[in-house]
Short mmCIF file of C-alpha atoms in Angstrom, two decimals:
data_model
loop_
_atom_site.label_atom_id
_atom_site.label_comp_id
_atom_site.label_asym_id
_atom_site.label_seq_id
_atom_site.Cartn_x
_atom_site.Cartn_y
_atom_site.Cartn_z
CA MET A 23 0.08 -0.33 0.12
CA ARG A 24 1.34 3.49 -1.11
CA THR A 25 2.38 5.71 2.01
CA SER A 26 -0.45 8.27 0.68
CA ARG A 27 -2.80 5.58 1.98
CA LEU A 28 -1.14 3.74 4.52
CA LEU A 29 -0.20 6.52 7.02
CA PRO A 30 -4.00 7.43 7.35
CA SER A 31 -5.09 4.13 7.46
CA LEU A 32 -2.54 3.38 10.18
CA SER A 33 -3.86 6.58 12.32
CA LEU A 34 -7.37 5.61 12.18
CA GLY A 35 -7.24 2.14 12.33
CA ALA A 36 -5.18 2.39 15.65
CA ALA A 37 -7.78 5.07 16.85
CA LEU A 38 -10.88 2.91 16.39
CA TRP A 39 -9.11 -0.20 17.89
CA VAL A 40 -8.85 1.62 20.81
CA VAL A 41 -12.39 2.61 21.10
CA LEU A 42 -13.70 -0.62 19.98
CA VAL A 43 -11.54 -2.84 22.18
CA SER A 44 -12.40 -0.65 25.17
CA ALA A 45 -15.82 -1.43 24.31
CA ALA A 46 -15.35 -5.05 24.55
CA GLY A 47 -13.22 -4.38 27.65
CA ALA A 48 -16.02 -3.04 29.33
CA LEU A 49 -18.36 -5.80 28.77
CA LEU A 50 -16.41 -8.65 29.36
CA SER A 51 -14.82 -6.92 32.51
CA GLY A 52 -18.38 -6.39 33.64
CA LEU A 53 -18.85 -10.06 33.61
CA GLY A 54 -15.42 -11.16 34.72
CA TRP A 55 -14.20 -12.43 31.64
CA TRP A 56 -11.26 -10.47 30.80
CA THR A 57 -8.72 -12.87 30.67
CA PRO A 58 -5.92 -13.34 28.42
CA TYR A 59 -7.81 -16.25 26.66
CA ALA A 60 -10.59 -13.65 26.10
CA ALA A 61 -9.12 -10.26 25.29
CA TRP A 62 -6.19 -11.44 23.01
CA PRO A 63 -8.38 -12.85 20.44
CA VAL A 64 -10.92 -9.90 20.78
CA ALA A 65 -8.12 -7.77 20.20
CA VAL A 66 -6.97 -9.58 17.01
CA VAL A 67 -10.14 -9.93 15.71
CA LEU A 68 -11.05 -5.79 16.17
CA ILE A 69 -7.31 -4.87 14.75
CA GLY A 70 -9.02 -6.86 11.73
CA VAL A 71 -12.40 -4.95 12.12
CA SER A 72 -10.57 -1.73 12.45
CA TRP A 73 -8.68 -2.22 9.44
CA TRP A 74 -11.63 -3.64 7.07
CA CYS A 75 -13.54 0.02 8.44
CA VAL A 76 -10.75 2.00 7.27
CA ARG A 77 -9.73 0.51 4.10
CA GLY A 78 -10.13 2.29 0.76
CA ILE A 79 -9.74 5.74 2.75
CA PRO A 80 -8.66 8.98 0.81
CA ALA A 81 -5.26 9.28 0.07
CA VAL A 82 -3.25 11.92 1.69
CA ARG A 83 -1.22 13.95 -1.08
CA SER A 84 2.68 13.05 0.11
CA SER A 85 5.72 11.91 -1.52
CA THR A 86 8.03 9.58 0.28
CA GLY A 87 10.09 12.12 1.73
CA PRO A 88 7.48 13.78 4.22
CA ALA A 89 5.93 10.53 4.81
CA ALA A 90 9.36 8.77 5.97
CA ALA A 91 10.19 12.15 8.09
CA LEU A 92 6.80 12.03 9.92
CA LEU A 93 7.62 8.36 10.93
CA VAL A 94 10.97 9.24 11.89
CA VAL A 95 9.80 11.82 13.95
CA VAL A 96 6.91 9.28 15.53
CA ALA A 97 9.48 6.61 16.08
CA ALA A 98 11.69 9.14 17.62
CA PHE A 99 9.36 10.04 19.85
CA THR A 100 7.88 6.99 21.00
CA VAL A 101 11.26 5.77 21.63
CA TRP A 102 12.28 8.65 23.78
CA ALA A 103 8.87 9.06 25.59
CA GLY A 104 8.71 4.77 26.24
CA ALA A 105 12.70 5.11 27.34
CA THR A 106 12.07 7.42 30.17
CA HIS A 107 8.68 5.89 31.21
CA SER A 108 7.77 7.00 34.96
CA GLU A 109 9.60 4.52 37.63
CA GLN A 110 7.59 5.60 40.60
CA VAL A 111 8.15 3.00 43.32
CA PHE A 112 4.29 3.92 44.34
CA VAL A 113 2.22 4.77 41.28
CA ARG A 114 0.04 7.77 42.73
CA ARG A 115 -3.16 9.43 41.69
CA ASP A 116 -4.44 9.55 38.28
CA ALA A 117 -1.71 6.94 36.81
CA ALA A 118 -2.15 5.16 39.52
CA SER A 119 -6.14 4.53 39.27
CA ASN A 120 -5.44 3.58 35.42
CA PHE A 121 -2.42 1.47 36.34
CA GLN A 122 -3.74 -0.40 39.32
CA ALA A 123 -7.20 -0.90 37.26
CA ALA A 124 -5.06 -2.55 34.48
CA VAL A 125 -3.25 -4.95 36.88
CA SER A 126 -6.82 -5.75 38.44
CA LEU A 127 -8.34 -6.38 34.92
CA ALA A 128 -5.27 -8.56 33.75
CA GLN A 129 -5.00 -10.66 37.22
CA THR A 130 -8.51 -11.15 38.00
CA GLY A 131 -10.59 -10.25 35.26
CA HIS A 132 -12.24 -7.60 37.02
CA ARG A 133 -11.84 -3.91 37.16
CA VAL A 134 -12.82 -3.41 40.98
CA VAL A 135 -9.92 -4.54 43.09
CA SER A 136 -10.70 -6.92 45.93
CA ILE A 137 -9.02 -6.69 49.31
CA HIS A 138 -8.69 -9.78 51.88
CA PRO A 139 -9.86 -8.27 55.19
CA ALA A 140 -7.22 -10.41 56.85
CA ASP A 141 -4.50 -8.39 54.79
CA VAL A 142 -5.37 -4.99 56.40
CA GLY A 143 -6.36 -6.10 59.88
CA GLY A 144 -9.32 -7.80 59.78
CA GLN A 145 -13.08 -7.26 59.24
CA ALA A 146 -13.10 -5.45 62.88
CA VAL A 147 -10.59 -3.03 62.00
CA LEU A 148 -12.36 -2.05 58.40
CA GLY A 149 -15.47 -2.06 60.71
CA ASP A 150 -14.23 1.05 62.44
CA ASP A 151 -16.01 4.41 61.18
CA ALA A 152 -12.50 5.90 61.62
CA ILE A 153 -11.08 3.54 59.43
CA THR A 154 -11.18 3.73 55.39
CA TRP A 155 -9.63 1.26 52.52
CA GLY A 156 -10.17 4.45 49.94
CA SER A 157 -7.83 7.10 48.96
CA PRO A 158 -7.20 9.55 46.39
CA ALA A 159 -8.39 8.20 43.05
CA PHE A 160 -9.49 4.73 44.79
CA TYR A 161 -13.19 4.21 46.03
CA ALA A 162 -14.01 2.32 48.98
CA VAL A 163 -16.64 0.08 47.96
CA GLY A 164 -18.24 -2.88 49.40
CA SER A 165 -18.35 -3.66 53.08
CA SER A 166 -16.13 -4.43 55.85
CA GLU A 167 -17.25 -8.33 55.25
CA SER A 168 -16.04 -7.92 51.56
CA PRO A 169 -14.46 -4.49 50.77
CA LEU A 170 -13.44 -3.55 47.61
CA VAL A 171 -11.83 -0.68 45.72
CA GLN A 172 -13.28 1.17 42.90
CA PRO A 173 -10.49 2.87 40.58
CA GLN A 174 -11.53 6.40 39.51
CA PHE A 175 -11.93 7.53 35.93
CA VAL A 176 -13.44 5.08 33.25
CA ILE A 177 -12.62 1.80 32.22
CA GLY A 178 -10.88 2.65 28.63
CA PRO A 179 -7.05 3.10 29.87
CA ALA A 180 -7.37 0.12 32.31
CA VAL A 181 -8.53 -1.74 29.00
CA VAL A 182 -5.46 -1.06 27.12
CA TYR A 183 -3.11 -1.09 29.40
CA SER A 184 -3.89 -4.95 30.59
CA PHE A 185 -2.18 -5.94 27.54
CA GLY A 186 0.83 -4.20 28.67
CA TRP A 187 1.03 -5.87 31.95
CA TRP A 188 0.34 -9.22 30.03
CA LEU A 189 3.05 -8.78 27.84
CA ALA A 190 6.02 -7.23 30.06
CA GLY A 191 4.28 -6.28 33.30
CA GLY A 192 4.50 -2.74 35.02
CA VAL A 193 7.15 -1.70 32.50
CA GLY A 194 4.91 -3.11 29.71
CA ALA A 195 2.04 -0.78 30.87
CA MET A 196 4.13 2.07 31.13
CA VAL A 197 5.44 1.59 27.85
CA LEU A 198 2.21 1.71 26.19
CA PRO A 199 0.99 5.40 26.70
CA ALA A 200 4.27 6.24 24.72
CA LEU A 201 3.15 4.02 21.64
CA ALA A 202 -0.17 5.89 22.15
CA MET A 203 1.01 9.15 22.11
CA GLY A 204 3.31 8.69 18.98
CA LEU A 205 0.52 7.35 17.20
CA SER A 206 -1.52 10.36 18.16
CA LEU A 207 1.47 12.56 16.64
CA LEU A 208 1.11 10.39 13.43
CA ALA A 209 -2.66 11.11 13.02
CA LEU A 210 -1.62 14.64 13.93
CA GLY A 211 0.86 14.77 11.28
CA VAL A 212 -1.32 13.24 8.56
CA LEU A 213 -4.12 15.89 9.17
CA VAL A 214 -1.39 18.65 8.77
CA MET A 215 -0.19 16.99 5.41
CA ARG A 216 -3.84 17.17 4.40
CA VAL A 217 -4.72 20.82 5.36
CA VAL A 218 -1.32 22.44 4.79
CA ARG A 219 1.41 20.94 2.98
CA PRO A 220 3.21 17.55 3.28
CA TRP A 221 6.52 18.52 4.43
CA TRP A 222 4.97 20.77 7.54
CA GLY A 223 3.10 17.32 8.59
CA PRO A 224 6.47 15.93 10.21
CA VAL A 225 7.53 19.57 11.52
CA ALA A 226 3.82 20.00 13.32
CA ALA A 227 4.35 16.28 14.89
CA GLY A 228 7.67 17.27 15.87
CA LEU A 229 7.14 20.41 17.68
CA THR A 230 3.97 19.07 19.26
CA GLY A 231 5.94 15.84 20.72
CA LEU A 232 8.65 18.39 22.34
CA LEU A 233 5.89 20.15 24.68
CA PHE A 234 6.35 19.09 28.33
CA PRO A 235 2.52 18.11 28.76
CA VAL A 236 2.70 15.79 25.62
CA LEU A 237 5.75 13.97 26.86
CA HIS A 238 4.85 14.27 30.59
CA THR A 239 1.50 12.23 29.78
CA ALA A 240 3.44 9.96 27.63
CA ARG A 241 5.28 8.67 30.25
CA ALA A 242 2.79 7.00 32.64
CA THR A 243 -0.34 5.37 32.59
CA TYR A 244 -2.52 8.56 31.95
CA SER A 245 -5.60 8.42 29.67
CA GLU A 246 -4.46 11.52 27.56
CA PRO A 247 -2.43 9.59 25.14
CA LEU A 248 -5.37 7.37 24.22
CA ALA A 249 -7.95 10.27 24.19
CA LEU A 250 -5.46 12.62 22.14
CA LEU A 251 -5.15 9.49 19.44
CA THR A 252 -8.88 8.79 19.42
CA LEU A 253 -9.70 12.93 18.96
CA ALA A 254 -7.00 13.43 16.48
CA GLY A 255 -8.14 10.14 14.41
CA GLY A 256 -11.66 11.66 14.58
CA PHE A 257 -10.61 15.07 13.22
CA LEU A 258 -8.33 13.23 10.54
CA ALA A 259 -11.72 11.40 10.02
CA LEU A 260 -13.85 14.26 9.44
CA THR A 261 -11.42 16.45 7.22
CA LEU A 262 -11.32 13.16 5.00
CA MET A 263 -15.11 12.81 4.83
CA VAL A 264 -15.75 16.35 3.97
CA GLY A 265 -13.02 16.60 1.52
CA ARG A 266 -13.96 13.23 -0.35
CA GLU A 267 -17.55 14.74 -0.86
CA ARG A 268 -16.27 17.84 -2.33
CA ALA A 269 -13.84 15.74 -4.30
CA LYS A 270 -16.79 13.45 -5.66
CA GLY A 271 -18.98 16.60 -6.00
CA ALA A 272 -21.69 14.67 -4.27
CA ALA A 273 -25.15 15.39 -4.21
CA PRO A 274 -28.01 14.06 -2.25
CA GLY A 275 -29.63 11.17 -3.75
CA ALA A 276 -29.41 7.13 -3.35
CA GLY A 277 -27.52 7.01 -6.52
CA ASN A 278 -24.39 8.92 -5.32
CA ARG A 279 -23.84 6.76 -2.11
CA ASP A 280 -20.14 6.29 -1.82
CA GLU A 281 -19.47 3.45 0.66
CA SER A 282 -16.21 4.69 1.37
CA LEU A 283 -17.29 8.23 2.50
CA VAL A 284 -19.84 6.43 4.54
CA ARG A 285 -17.30 4.39 6.11
CA LEU A 286 -15.38 7.72 7.05
CA ALA A 287 -18.41 9.27 8.58
CA LEU A 288 -19.19 6.37 10.86
CA VAL A 289 -15.56 6.13 11.92
CA ALA A 290 -15.70 9.78 12.67
CA GLY A 291 -18.59 9.53 14.81
CA VAL A 292 -17.11 6.67 16.73
CA LEU A 293 -14.01 8.17 17.43
CA VAL A 294 -15.21 11.45 18.53
CA GLY A 295 -18.26 9.94 20.62
CA GLY A 296 -15.87 6.76 21.96
CA THR A 297 -13.58 9.23 23.04
CA GLY A 298 -16.07 8.80 26.07
CA PHE A 299 -14.56 5.32 26.77
CA VAL A 300 -11.10 6.42 27.96
CA ARG A 301 -12.09 10.15 29.15
CA VAL A 302 -15.18 11.23 30.44
CA ASP A 303 -15.18 14.93 29.25
CA ALA A 304 -15.05 13.53 25.54
CA LEU A 305 -18.81 14.90 25.92
CA ARG A 306 -17.62 18.25 25.55
CA GLU A 307 -16.43 17.33 21.83
CA ALA A 308 -19.21 15.65 21.16
CA VAL A 309 -21.17 18.73 21.92
CA LEU A 310 -19.18 20.67 19.70
CA LEU A 311 -19.83 18.26 16.73
CA LEU A 312 -23.68 19.17 16.87
CA PRO A 313 -23.34 22.62 14.70
CA VAL A 314 -21.27 20.76 12.52
CA LEU A 315 -23.99 18.17 12.45
CA ALA A 316 -26.54 21.09 11.97
CA LEU A 317 -24.62 22.61 9.06
CA GLY A 318 -24.34 19.65 7.01
CA ALA A 319 -28.32 18.66 7.68
CA GLY A 320 -29.40 22.37 6.47
CA LEU A 321 -27.02 21.90 3.45
CA ARG A 322 -28.09 18.16 2.87
CA ARG A 323 -24.72 16.30 3.06
CA LEU A 324 -24.50 12.80 2.65
CA TRP A 325 -22.29 12.50 5.90
CA VAL A 326 -24.74 13.83 8.54
CA ARG A 327 -26.69 10.67 8.72
CA PRO A 328 -23.84 8.04 9.14
CA LEU A 329 -21.82 10.64 11.34
CA ALA A 330 -24.60 11.22 13.49
CA ILE A 331 -25.35 7.12 13.84
CA GLY A 332 -21.71 6.54 15.02
CA LEU A 333 -21.47 9.61 17.46
CA GLY A 334 -24.79 9.02 19.24
CA ALA A 335 -24.14 4.84 19.41
CA SER A 336 -20.50 5.11 20.73
CA LEU A 337 -20.98 8.21 23.16
CA THR A 338 -24.48 6.11 24.38
CA ALA A 339 -22.03 3.05 24.99
CA ALA A 340 -19.31 4.86 26.65
CA ALA A 341 -21.97 6.54 29.11
CA ILE A 342 -23.59 3.36 30.02
CA ALA A 343 -20.24 1.54 30.73
CA ALA A 344 -19.38 4.87 32.83
CA LEU A 345 -22.46 4.70 34.80
CA VAL A 346 -21.95 1.02 35.43
CA LEU A 347 -18.58 0.59 36.21
CA SER A 348 -17.57 4.19 37.41
CA TYR A 349 -20.53 5.39 39.08
CA ARG A 350 -18.78 6.72 42.21
CA TYR A 351 -16.41 9.00 39.77
CA LEU A 352 -19.76 10.19 37.99
CA GLY A 353 -21.05 11.13 41.44
CA ASP A 354 -17.75 13.32 42.57
CA ILE A 355 -17.73 15.27 39.32
CA ALA A 356 -21.46 15.85 38.82
CA ARG A 357 -20.98 19.95 39.50
CA SER A 358 -18.95 19.52 36.19
CA LEU A 359 -20.71 16.89 34.41
CA VAL A 360 -24.37 18.08 34.93
CA PRO A 361 -23.80 21.37 33.33
CA LEU A 362 -22.00 19.84 30.33
CA VAL A 363 -24.95 17.47 29.73
CA VAL A 364 -27.39 20.37 29.96
CA LEU A 365 -25.29 22.53 27.65
CA ALA A 366 -25.70 19.36 25.14
CA LEU A 367 -29.37 19.87 25.43
CA LEU A 368 -29.37 23.23 24.98
CA VAL A 369 -27.12 23.26 21.77
CA SER A 370 -29.08 19.87 20.39
CA ALA A 371 -32.27 22.38 20.76
CA VAL A 372 -30.79 25.50 19.16
CA CYS A 373 -29.45 23.15 16.08
CA TRP A 374 -32.89 21.42 15.65
CA GLY A 375 -34.56 24.67 15.32
CA ALA A 376 -31.93 26.18 13.12
CA VAL A 377 -32.39 23.04 10.89
CA VAL A 378 -35.98 23.25 10.85
CA LEU A 379 -36.32 27.20 10.15
CA TRP A 380 -33.60 26.66 6.87
CA ARG A 381 -35.61 23.81 5.85
CA ARG A 382 -38.23 26.04 5.72
CA GLY A 383 -37.02 28.48 3.76
CA ARG A 384 -35.70 31.05 6.59
CA ARG A 385 -32.78 32.71 5.76
CA LEU A 386 -30.63 35.50 7.36
CA PRO A 387 -31.01 39.16 5.88
CA GLU A 388 -28.31 39.48 2.76
CA ARG A 389 -26.88 42.55 4.71
CA VAL A 390 -26.29 40.24 7.85
CA VAL A 391 -24.77 37.52 5.64
CA ALA A 392 -22.47 39.93 4.34
CA ARG A 393 -21.10 41.07 7.73
CA LEU A 394 -21.13 37.92 8.80
CA PRO A 395 -17.67 36.82 8.10
CA ASN A 396 -16.08 39.79 9.56
CA ALA A 397 -18.17 39.55 12.70
CA VAL A 398 -17.08 36.04 13.30
CA ALA A 399 -13.41 37.06 12.87
CA ALA A 400 -13.84 40.11 15.77
CA VAL A 401 -15.67 37.69 17.99
CA THR A 402 -12.73 35.20 17.61
CA VAL A 403 -10.39 37.99 18.59
CA LEU A 404 -12.47 39.37 21.29
CA VAL A 405 -12.84 36.06 22.70
CA GLY A 406 -9.14 35.42 23.03
CA VAL A 407 -8.26 39.00 24.44
CA TYR A 408 -11.11 38.20 26.99
CA LEU A 409 -9.33 34.73 28.09
CA ALA A 410 -5.98 36.47 27.96
CA GLY A 411 -7.16 39.51 29.98
CA ARG A 412 -8.70 37.86 32.69
CA PRO A 413 -6.38 37.89 35.58
CA LEU A 414 -6.70 41.84 35.37
CA TRP A 415 -10.27 41.88 36.67
CA GLN A 416 -11.16 38.15 37.68
CA VAL A 417 -10.50 35.74 40.32
CA THR A 418 -11.84 32.29 39.56
CA ARG A 419 -13.06 30.18 42.71
CA GLN A 420 -14.61 27.05 43.60
CA ASP A 421 -16.65 25.43 45.94
CA PRO A 422 -14.41 25.33 49.06
CA ASN A 423 -16.30 22.00 50.14
CA ASP A 424 -15.42 20.22 47.09
CA PRO A 425 -13.32 17.26 47.38
CA GLY A 426 -10.48 18.75 45.16
CA ALA A 427 -10.28 21.89 47.70
CA LEU A 428 -10.26 20.25 50.61
CA TYR A 429 -7.19 18.40 49.74
CA VAL A 430 -6.26 21.84 48.47
CA VAL A 431 -6.33 22.99 52.15
CA GLY A 432 -4.52 19.96 53.57
CA MET A 433 -1.37 20.75 51.19
CA GLN A 434 -1.66 24.55 52.04
CA ARG A 435 -1.32 23.81 55.77
CA ARG A 436 1.31 21.49 55.81
CA SER A 437 3.31 23.60 53.54
CA GLY A 438 2.54 27.01 55.91
CA LEU A 439 0.65 28.44 53.09
CA THR A 440 -2.30 30.65 53.29
CA VAL A 441 -5.39 28.29 53.66
CA ASP A 442 -7.79 29.04 50.56
CA GLY A 443 -8.98 25.78 48.76
CA GLY A 444 -11.52 27.21 47.10
CA ARG A 445 -9.14 29.38 44.60
CA THR A 446 -8.43 27.79 41.28
CA TYR A 447 -6.41 30.29 39.59
CA ALA A 448 -8.29 29.33 36.38
CA GLU A 449 -8.36 33.04 35.12
CA ASP A 450 -4.36 32.41 34.42
CA THR A 451 -5.34 29.31 31.76
CA VAL A 452 -3.81 31.52 28.51
CA HIS A 453 -0.58 32.37 30.94
CA TRP A 454 -0.25 28.62 31.44
CA LEU A 455 -0.62 28.28 27.99
CA SER A 456 2.06 30.28 26.84
CA TRP A 457 4.50 28.71 29.08
CA TYR A 458 4.44 25.90 26.73
CA VAL A 459 4.50 27.73 23.51
CA GLY A 460 5.12 31.69 24.39
CA PRO A 461 3.17 34.40 23.81
CA ILE A 462 4.01 35.25 20.05
CA ALA A 463 2.56 31.99 18.88
CA LEU A 464 -0.39 32.48 20.89
CA VAL A 465 -0.87 35.68 19.11
CA VAL A 466 -0.28 34.28 15.74
CA ALA A 467 -2.66 31.24 16.38
CA LEU A 468 -5.23 33.61 17.22
CA VAL A 469 -5.00 35.88 14.24
CA VAL A 470 -4.60 32.64 12.47
CA LEU A 471 -7.97 31.23 13.64
CA ALA A 472 -9.86 34.66 13.29
CA ALA A 473 -8.66 34.61 9.41
CA ALA A 474 -9.69 30.84 9.01
CA LEU A 475 -13.20 31.45 10.56
CA ARG A 476 -13.82 34.36 8.50
CA HIS A 477 -12.80 32.41 5.26
CA ALA A 478 -15.17 29.70 6.16
CA VAL A 479 -17.62 31.57 6.98
CA GLY A 480 -17.97 33.18 3.70
CA ARG A 481 -17.65 29.73 1.94
CA VAL A 482 -20.24 28.30 4.27
CA SER A 483 -22.71 31.06 2.77
CA ALA A 484 -22.07 30.01 -0.81
CA GLY A 485 -22.88 26.61 0.25
CA GLU A 486 -19.25 24.96 0.46
CA VAL A 487 -18.74 23.32 3.82
CA PRO A 488 -14.34 23.54 3.89
CA ALA A 489 -12.89 20.23 4.69
CA TRP A 490 -11.27 21.64 7.53
CA LEU A 491 -13.87 23.38 9.30
CA PRO A 492 -15.40 20.42 11.61
CA ALA A 493 -12.14 19.53 12.87
CA LEU A 494 -11.35 23.57 13.55
CA VAL A 495 -14.66 24.13 14.99
CA VAL A 496 -14.65 21.21 17.55
CA ALA A 497 -10.85 21.65 18.51
CA SER A 498 -11.12 25.60 19.01
CA GLY A 499 -14.30 25.12 20.86
CA SER A 500 -12.71 22.54 22.93
CA ALA A 501 -10.13 24.59 23.63
CA VAL A 502 -12.02 27.52 24.57
CA LEU A 503 -14.21 25.69 27.13
CA THR A 504 -10.70 24.27 28.84
CA LEU A 505 -9.52 27.70 29.16
CA LEU A 506 -12.49 29.07 30.58
CA ARG A 507 -13.13 25.95 32.98
CA PRO A 508 -10.20 23.56 33.21
CA GLY A 509 -11.31 21.79 35.95
CA ILE A 510 -7.71 21.76 37.74
CA THR A 511 -7.15 19.22 40.59
CA PRO A 512 -4.31 19.55 43.22
CA ASP A 513 -1.83 17.14 41.72
CA HIS A 514 -1.45 19.24 38.59
CA PRO A 515 -2.17 23.05 39.56
CA TRP A 516 -1.02 24.35 36.14
CA ALA A 517 -3.53 21.98 34.34
CA ASP A 518 -0.89 20.67 32.13
CA ARG A 519 -2.66 17.71 31.07
CA ARG A 520 -6.12 19.53 30.27
CA LEU A 521 -4.44 21.59 27.74
CA LEU A 522 -3.61 18.69 25.33
CA VAL A 523 -6.30 19.66 22.97
CA ALA A 524 -4.93 23.73 22.84
CA LEU A 525 -1.50 22.83 22.50
CA PRO A 526 -1.55 21.18 19.05
CA LEU A 527 -4.37 23.70 18.04
CA VAL A 528 -2.03 26.10 18.51
CA VAL A 529 0.83 24.24 16.85
CA VAL A 530 -1.19 23.33 13.96
CA LEU A 531 -2.48 26.95 13.42
CA ASP A 532 1.08 28.39 13.75
CA MET A 533 1.82 25.70 10.91
CA VAL A 534 -0.24 27.46 8.65
CA ALA A 535 0.89 30.59 9.37
CA ALA A 536 4.52 29.75 8.63
CA ALA A 537 3.17 27.99 5.35
CA TRP A 538 1.60 31.05 4.25
CA LEU A 539 4.68 33.04 4.92
CA ALA A 540 6.66 30.42 3.41
CA ALA A 541 4.69 30.60 0.19
CA ARG A 542 5.17 34.32 0.11
CA VAL A 543 8.97 34.41 0.35
CA ARG A 544 11.05 35.41 -2.82
CA PRO A 545 14.08 33.10 -2.93
CA GLN A 546 15.60 35.91 -5.23
CA ALA A 547 15.12 38.45 -2.10
CA ARG A 548 16.44 36.48 0.39
CA PRO A 549 18.24 33.45 -0.92
CA TRP A 550 18.95 31.50 2.37
CA LEU A 551 15.66 31.87 4.01
CA GLY A 552 14.03 30.96 0.71
CA LYS A 553 15.78 27.72 0.22
CA VAL A 554 15.14 26.62 3.62
CA LEU A 555 11.53 27.63 3.47
CA ALA A 556 11.27 26.18 0.04
CA GLY A 557 12.14 23.15 1.24
CA LEU A 558 9.42 22.48 3.57
CA LEU A 559 7.04 23.36 0.79
#
């Protein structure tokens, strides 16, 4: 298979396998059947299913050079992150929850960890109200006669990392996140190849891999490497999906049915919604995909139905798995989750109403349509300025009785600091983002984002959907919501792991700016710079 098809197929196939094997693991572990004798055959079958689903996808224009460079970058990052994986003697909090859940799955077939009362002092000790067998990221469930520990978070990471435990114990589990993050960079690089130019793909992947939060999460059993893989794969599938329909010149009607387009749309929906198997806040990206569905429905695009089916089915399955297997976790984050569910209902209602009005022939006045591109660009810049300027006038707080706030209070007391557990510092999120990419990169990214949305609105007004628009809408919307409310926890007050959608987005937008600048540099005016930039084209 040519590299122009192999790289996107590998990216999408790996991302789809993560979702499918997580769903299978949720079902089998609920029955106590997640054993090597069941899991390995299921994994192999799902590799075949994933490859079948992504077969025949559109090629990404690229020569051997850029493709080889991207593979080298991905391999180098994976080896680097894997070789420097976490060597904690006692794995702590978030990574510990996923790690211990993976070990429990691998050894017992259940995600919930069993405790023998005799190992911790006996039933009489556990019956004391002053004694608990829970700890941060581990919930005490069951009874003193039959104590159990329910790991925090959803089941996907434990399912995937259990394969690493079977292969090479703790080291195997710790190395798999590096592989997942490497595949995430591959998907990101292929996406940049598609929307910018081929040589910018390995550059974007390499720069993203150098960012500390990316490397940090790739070194331990966090959920972020898996979530970034499924989301990057989903964005790539969305881009290829819209691009294929435009290339085919497809129009509504059964005679124009394109099986490859339908598969791409299904895969895109499954990847975005199925991210909920590895991170519960994937509901945010699913909500942001609703306006894209509404736009496609209004323009009667062929990909709307399969995309909606894939999104709805995978999101529903992930929600059921979370409710059954991680109910204590959902209860703890209800203050964040319930507003997101309400937002989903509101966005759904607005989108449904907009589609109904559109199909009844209701349109915006022409003078409004003519001014809409500039208005969208201006609003984009204003939102960026508002987020950056929040420390000047805003102090963000949370409920001081929140479990995370109470933990912060304890840390502050032990450190001799002023006790203020309700302080979140969330107004500083843009400042945190600048730690990793620099303020100039942020300004450039904001300008490019405003220009891209202005251009997209003009094309949509003419009935055309740019191939990159769905991915840009979801990624930029997710970044804004994260910057507004990062939902930090005590062990990462700089929200580095919360920025793993915003950071790659900034890199990609800066790549667009660099490509635009390179295309306008005249080699005869600046021979040395022209030759360097021309090589990236």
